[in-house]
Amino acid sequence: MEKRESAKERILKVADELFYREGIRAVGIDRIIEESGVAKASFYRSFPTKDDLVVAYLELRFKRSMGNFDRVRREHPDSALDQLRSLMDILVDGMKRPDYRGCAHMNAVVEFPEELHPVHAKALECRNALWAEVAAMAREAGIPDSKELADHIRMLWSGAVMVAYINKKEFRPESFSIASKMLIEDRLAR
């Protein structure tokens, strides 16, 4: 028997689509309530504030991204290096999607620049955890200065994300894959 989606799950699903596509500040609570088909009281029982909803959205996006790490570990159980290379390809695949609008966590930081704001803090927490995982994978692969490598790939990816979003028609996502793998190979050659 199929499990019915809860009000909270419906709200989060609609928020995920709208926040990513249109921006967090551009989407109001009333629209989310309407599109998710829940009562206002159900919404506020699930998410007392919009900030609570946005934090849950960022956590959902984080879990999805962490799923990519699980995927590459399953696909390459005996090689952290192949896992790392495969992860670069997954990042490229994301940039190729027609609905690609960059990194949800970076977008949230831009929309909520106040460092003490819970949305800003959650976005940075998620982003830092993801890149710490990249560094751990590189360390596991035996790559010297794995944190520095992860920082370089993060910087490269952050720029690629923006170019992929701004110059969709001209951008070649494979350029990121090639450059990130060159960074990896350079570290291995040291």
PDB file of C-alpha atoms in Angstrom, residues 25-185:
ATOM      1  CA  ARG A  25      12.522  35.752  -1.082  1.00  0.00           C
ATOM      2  CA  ALA A  26      10.398  35.787  -4.253  1.00  0.00           C
ATOM      3  CA  VAL A  27       8.103  33.027  -2.991  1.00  0.00           C
ATOM      4  CA  GLY A  28       5.597  33.814  -0.269  1.00  0.00           C
ATOM      5  CA  ILE A  29       4.046  31.524   2.311  1.00  0.00           C
ATOM      6  CA  ASP A  30       0.536  32.011   0.898  1.00  0.00           C
ATOM      7  CA  ARG A  31       1.660  30.661  -2.467  1.00  0.00           C
ATOM      8  CA  ILE A  32       3.280  27.625  -0.879  1.00  0.00           C
ATOM      9  CA  ILE A  33       0.128  26.975   1.146  1.00  0.00           C
ATOM     10  CA  GLU A  34      -2.019  27.259  -1.972  1.00  0.00           C
ATOM     11  CA  GLU A  35       0.174  25.075  -4.191  1.00  0.00           C
ATOM     12  CA  SER A  36       0.698  22.411  -1.537  1.00  0.00           C
ATOM     13  CA  GLY A  37      -3.034  22.255  -0.818  1.00  0.00           C
ATOM     14  CA  VAL A  38      -2.677  22.426   2.945  1.00  0.00           C
ATOM     15  CA  ALA A  39      -4.569  24.529   5.440  1.00  0.00           C
ATOM     16  CA  LYS A  40      -2.804  27.559   6.865  1.00  0.00           C
ATOM     17  CA  ALA A  41      -2.952  25.979  10.339  1.00  0.00           C
ATOM     18  CA  SER A  42      -1.265  22.813   9.011  1.00  0.00           C
ATOM     19  CA  PHE A  43       1.451  24.910   7.456  1.00  0.00           C
ATOM     20  CA  TYR A  44       2.240  26.740  10.678  1.00  0.00           C
ATOM     21  CA  ARG A  45       2.123  23.515  12.697  1.00  0.00           C
ATOM     22  CA  SER A  46       4.755  22.104  10.364  1.00  0.00           C
ATOM     23  CA  PHE A  47       6.835  25.271   9.973  1.00  0.00           C
ATOM     24  CA  PRO A  48       6.238  28.025  12.535  1.00  0.00           C
ATOM     25  CA  THR A  49       8.115  30.560  10.355  1.00  0.00           C
ATOM     26  CA  LYS A  50       9.265  30.889   6.778  1.00  0.00           C
ATOM     27  CA  ASP A  51      12.837  30.697   8.056  1.00  0.00           C
ATOM     28  CA  ASP A  52      12.051  27.264   9.520  1.00  0.00           C
ATOM     29  CA  LEU A  53      10.798  26.159   6.110  1.00  0.00           C
ATOM     30  CA  VAL A  54      13.857  27.549   4.334  1.00  0.00           C
ATOM     31  CA  VAL A  55      16.183  25.770   6.766  1.00  0.00           C
ATOM     32  CA  ALA A  56      14.298  22.498   6.104  1.00  0.00           C
ATOM     33  CA  TYR A  57      14.615  23.144   2.343  1.00  0.00           C
ATOM     34  CA  LEU A  58      18.382  23.623   2.690  1.00  0.00           C
ATOM     35  CA  GLU A  59      18.640  20.436   4.750  1.00  0.00           C
ATOM     36  CA  LEU A  60      16.689  18.569   2.057  1.00  0.00           C
ATOM     37  CA  ARG A  61      19.057  19.856  -0.622  1.00  0.00           C
ATOM     38  CA  PHE A  62      22.014  18.876   1.576  1.00  0.00           C
ATOM     39  CA  LYS A  63      20.704  15.322   2.002  1.00  0.00           C
ATOM     40  CA  ARG A  64      20.231  15.062  -1.749  1.00  0.00           C
ATOM     41  CA  SER A  65      23.800  16.179  -2.331  1.00  0.00           C
ATOM     42  CA  MET A  66      25.080  13.724   0.266  1.00  0.00           C
ATOM     43  CA  GLY A  67      23.252  11.058  -1.727  1.00  0.00           C
ATOM     44  CA  ASN A  68      25.758  11.707  -4.511  1.00  0.00           C
ATOM     45  CA  PHE A  69      28.559  10.671  -2.176  1.00  0.00           C
ATOM     46  CA  ASP A  70      26.678   7.486  -1.309  1.00  0.00           C
ATOM     47  CA  ARG A  71      26.119   6.822  -5.005  1.00  0.00           C
ATOM     48  CA  VAL A  72      29.796   7.129  -5.998  1.00  0.00           C
ATOM     49  CA  ARG A  73      30.823   4.975  -3.035  1.00  0.00           C
ATOM     50  CA  ARG A  74      28.415   2.254  -4.180  1.00  0.00           C
ATOM     51  CA  GLU A  75      29.576   2.532  -7.799  1.00  0.00           C
ATOM     52  CA  HIS A  76      33.300   2.465  -6.911  1.00  0.00           C
ATOM     53  CA  PRO A  77      33.537   0.670  -3.553  1.00  0.00           C
ATOM     54  CA  ASP A  78      37.242  -0.109  -3.897  1.00  0.00           C
ATOM     55  CA  SER A  79      38.585   3.215  -5.155  1.00  0.00           C
ATOM     56  CA  ALA A  80      38.199   6.562  -3.411  1.00  0.00           C
ATOM     57  CA  LEU A  81      40.012   8.113  -6.370  1.00  0.00           C
ATOM     58  CA  ASP A  82      37.393   6.814  -8.802  1.00  0.00           C
ATOM     59  CA  GLN A  83      34.721   8.018  -6.367  1.00  0.00           C
ATOM     60  CA  LEU A  84      36.201  11.513  -6.459  1.00  0.00           C
ATOM     61  CA  ARG A  85      36.445  11.566 -10.235  1.00  0.00           C
ATOM     62  CA  SER A  86      32.887  10.264 -10.542  1.00  0.00           C
ATOM     63  CA  LEU A  87      31.679  12.954  -8.159  1.00  0.00           C
ATOM     64  CA  MET A  88      33.110  15.591 -10.516  1.00  0.00           C
ATOM     65  CA  ASP A  89      31.044  14.059 -13.337  1.00  0.00           C
ATOM     66  CA  ILE A  90      27.891  14.193 -11.196  1.00  0.00           C
ATOM     67  CA  LEU A  91      28.500  17.892 -10.571  1.00  0.00           C
ATOM     68  CA  VAL A  92      28.779  18.398 -14.329  1.00  0.00           C
ATOM     69  CA  ASP A  93      25.557  16.458 -14.945  1.00  0.00           C
ATOM     70  CA  GLY A  94      23.764  18.839 -12.593  1.00  0.00           C
ATOM     71  CA  MET A  95      24.986  21.854 -14.562  1.00  0.00           C
ATOM     72  CA  LYS A  96      23.583  20.345 -17.759  1.00  0.00           C
ATOM     73  CA  ARG A  97      19.995  20.234 -16.505  1.00  0.00           C
ATOM     74  CA  PRO A  98      17.738  22.740 -18.305  1.00  0.00           C
ATOM     75  CA  ASP A  99      16.293  23.908 -14.972  1.00  0.00           C
ATOM     76  CA  TYR A 100      19.736  24.431 -13.416  1.00  0.00           C
ATOM     77  CA  ARG A 101      19.844  27.535 -11.275  1.00  0.00           C
ATOM     78  CA  GLY A 102      23.109  27.044  -9.484  1.00  0.00           C
ATOM     79  CA  CYS A 103      23.765  25.890  -5.951  1.00  0.00           C
ATOM     80  CA  ALA A 104      20.802  26.206  -3.588  1.00  0.00           C
ATOM     81  CA  HIS A 105      23.153  26.896  -0.680  1.00  0.00           C
ATOM     82  CA  MET A 106      25.088  29.605  -2.513  1.00  0.00           C
ATOM     83  CA  ASN A 107      21.813  31.160  -3.658  1.00  0.00           C
ATOM     84  CA  ALA A 108      20.548  31.218  -0.073  1.00  0.00           C
ATOM     85  CA  VAL A 109      23.699  32.934   1.189  1.00  0.00           C
ATOM     86  CA  VAL A 110      23.302  35.598  -1.483  1.00  0.00           C
ATOM     87  CA  GLU A 111      19.637  36.131  -0.615  1.00  0.00           C
ATOM     88  CA  PHE A 112      20.364  36.203   3.134  1.00  0.00           C
ATOM     89  CA  PRO A 113      23.705  38.015   3.494  1.00  0.00           C
ATOM     90  CA  GLU A 114      23.378  38.602   7.252  1.00  0.00           C
ATOM     91  CA  GLU A 115      25.842  36.153   8.781  1.00  0.00           C
ATOM     92  CA  LEU A 116      23.766  35.548  11.913  1.00  0.00           C
ATOM     93  CA  HIS A 117      20.537  34.871  10.002  1.00  0.00           C
ATOM     94  CA  PRO A 118      19.488  31.202  10.439  1.00  0.00           C
ATOM     95  CA  VAL A 119      19.161  30.698   6.669  1.00  0.00           C
ATOM     96  CA  HIS A 120      22.644  32.079   6.004  1.00  0.00           C
ATOM     97  CA  ALA A 121      24.099  29.980   8.823  1.00  0.00           C
ATOM     98  CA  LYS A 122      22.385  26.766   7.649  1.00  0.00           C
ATOM     99  CA  ALA A 123      23.465  27.332   4.041  1.00  0.00           C
ATOM    100  CA  LEU A 124      27.098  27.753   5.082  1.00  0.00           C
ATOM    101  CA  GLU A 125      26.910  24.775   7.429  1.00  0.00           C
ATOM    102  CA  CYS A 126      25.623  22.538   4.625  1.00  0.00           C
ATOM    103  CA  ARG A 127      28.072  23.855   2.061  1.00  0.00           C
ATOM    104  CA  ASN A 128      31.040  23.447   4.408  1.00  0.00           C
ATOM    105  CA  ALA A 129      29.965  19.903   5.309  1.00  0.00           C
ATOM    106  CA  LEU A 130      29.758  18.948   1.638  1.00  0.00           C
ATOM    107  CA  TRP A 131      33.219  20.237   0.879  1.00  0.00           C
ATOM    108  CA  ALA A 132      34.632  18.613   4.010  1.00  0.00           C
ATOM    109  CA  GLU A 133      33.299  15.362   2.565  1.00  0.00           C
ATOM    110  CA  VAL A 134      35.158  16.054  -0.698  1.00  0.00           C
ATOM    111  CA  ALA A 135      38.351  16.637   1.308  1.00  0.00           C
ATOM    112  CA  ALA A 136      37.782  13.390   3.224  1.00  0.00           C
ATOM    113  CA  MET A 137      37.294  11.498  -0.036  1.00  0.00           C
ATOM    114  CA  ALA A 138      40.498  13.005  -1.455  1.00  0.00           C
ATOM    115  CA  ARG A 139      42.373  12.092   1.743  1.00  0.00           C
ATOM    116  CA  GLU A 140      41.001   8.550   1.483  1.00  0.00           C
ATOM    117  CA  ALA A 141      42.281   8.456  -2.106  1.00  0.00           C
ATOM    118  CA  GLY A 142      45.773   9.235  -0.817  1.00  0.00           C
ATOM    119  CA  ILE A 143      45.919  12.696  -2.345  1.00  0.00           C
ATOM    120  CA  PRO A 144      48.401  14.993  -0.590  1.00  0.00           C
ATOM    121  CA  ASP A 145      46.984  18.233   0.837  1.00  0.00           C
ATOM    122  CA  SER A 146      43.447  16.931   0.393  1.00  0.00           C
ATOM    123  CA  LYS A 147      41.831  19.923   2.113  1.00  0.00           C
ATOM    124  CA  GLU A 148      43.659  22.339  -0.138  1.00  0.00           C
ATOM    125  CA  LEU A 149      42.589  20.306  -3.176  1.00  0.00           C
ATOM    126  CA  ALA A 150      38.965  20.407  -2.002  1.00  0.00           C
ATOM    127  CA  ASP A 151      39.268  24.179  -1.519  1.00  0.00           C
ATOM    128  CA  HIS A 152      40.592  24.582  -5.075  1.00  0.00           C
ATOM    129  CA  ILE A 153      37.851  22.397  -6.540  1.00  0.00           C
ATOM    130  CA  ARG A 154      35.258  24.308  -4.480  1.00  0.00           C
ATOM    131  CA  MET A 155      36.497  27.602  -5.882  1.00  0.00           C
ATOM    132  CA  LEU A 156      36.499  26.210  -9.411  1.00  0.00           C
ATOM    133  CA  TRP A 157      33.026  24.722  -8.977  1.00  0.00           C
ATOM    134  CA  SER A 158      31.623  27.897  -7.424  1.00  0.00           C
ATOM    135  CA  GLY A 159      32.733  29.873 -10.467  1.00  0.00           C
ATOM    136  CA  ALA A 160      31.474  27.192 -12.852  1.00  0.00           C
ATOM    137  CA  VAL A 161      28.084  27.221 -11.114  1.00  0.00           C
ATOM    138  CA  MET A 162      27.693  30.926 -11.746  1.00  0.00           C
ATOM    139  CA  VAL A 163      28.886  30.732 -15.343  1.00  0.00           C
ATOM    140  CA  ALA A 164      26.576  27.757 -15.973  1.00  0.00           C
ATOM    141  CA  TYR A 165      23.657  29.799 -14.702  1.00  0.00           C
ATOM    142  CA  ILE A 166      24.537  33.132 -16.296  1.00  0.00           C
ATOM    143  CA  ASN A 167      25.818  31.874 -19.682  1.00  0.00           C
ATOM    144  CA  LYS A 168      23.707  28.751 -20.128  1.00  0.00           C
ATOM    145  CA  LYS A 169      24.002  28.650 -23.905  1.00  0.00           C
ATOM    146  CA  GLU A 170      27.769  29.136 -24.154  1.00  0.00           C
ATOM    147  CA  PHE A 171      28.851  27.269 -21.054  1.00  0.00           C
ATOM    148  CA  ARG A 172      30.490  23.895 -21.511  1.00  0.00           C
ATOM    149  CA  PRO A 173      30.116  21.964 -18.227  1.00  0.00           C
ATOM    150  CA  GLU A 174      32.788  19.531 -19.373  1.00  0.00           C
ATOM    151  CA  SER A 175      35.291  22.356 -18.837  1.00  0.00           C
ATOM    152  CA  PHE A 176      34.713  22.006 -15.094  1.00  0.00           C
ATOM    153  CA  SER A 177      35.163  18.245 -15.276  1.00  0.00           C
ATOM    154  CA  ILE A 178      38.421  18.574 -17.207  1.00  0.00           C
ATOM    155  CA  ALA A 179      39.815  21.306 -14.932  1.00  0.00           C
ATOM    156  CA  SER A 180      38.823  19.559 -11.679  1.00  0.00           C
ATOM    157  CA  LYS A 181      40.332  16.280 -12.827  1.00  0.00           C
ATOM    158  CA  MET A 182      43.512  18.118 -13.839  1.00  0.00           C
ATOM    159  CA  LEU A 183      43.728  19.461 -10.277  1.00  0.00           C
ATOM    160  CA  ILE A 184      43.327  15.925  -8.930  1.00  0.00           C
ATOM    161  CA  GLU A 185      45.984  14.513 -11.280  1.00  0.00           C
TER     162      GLU A 185
END
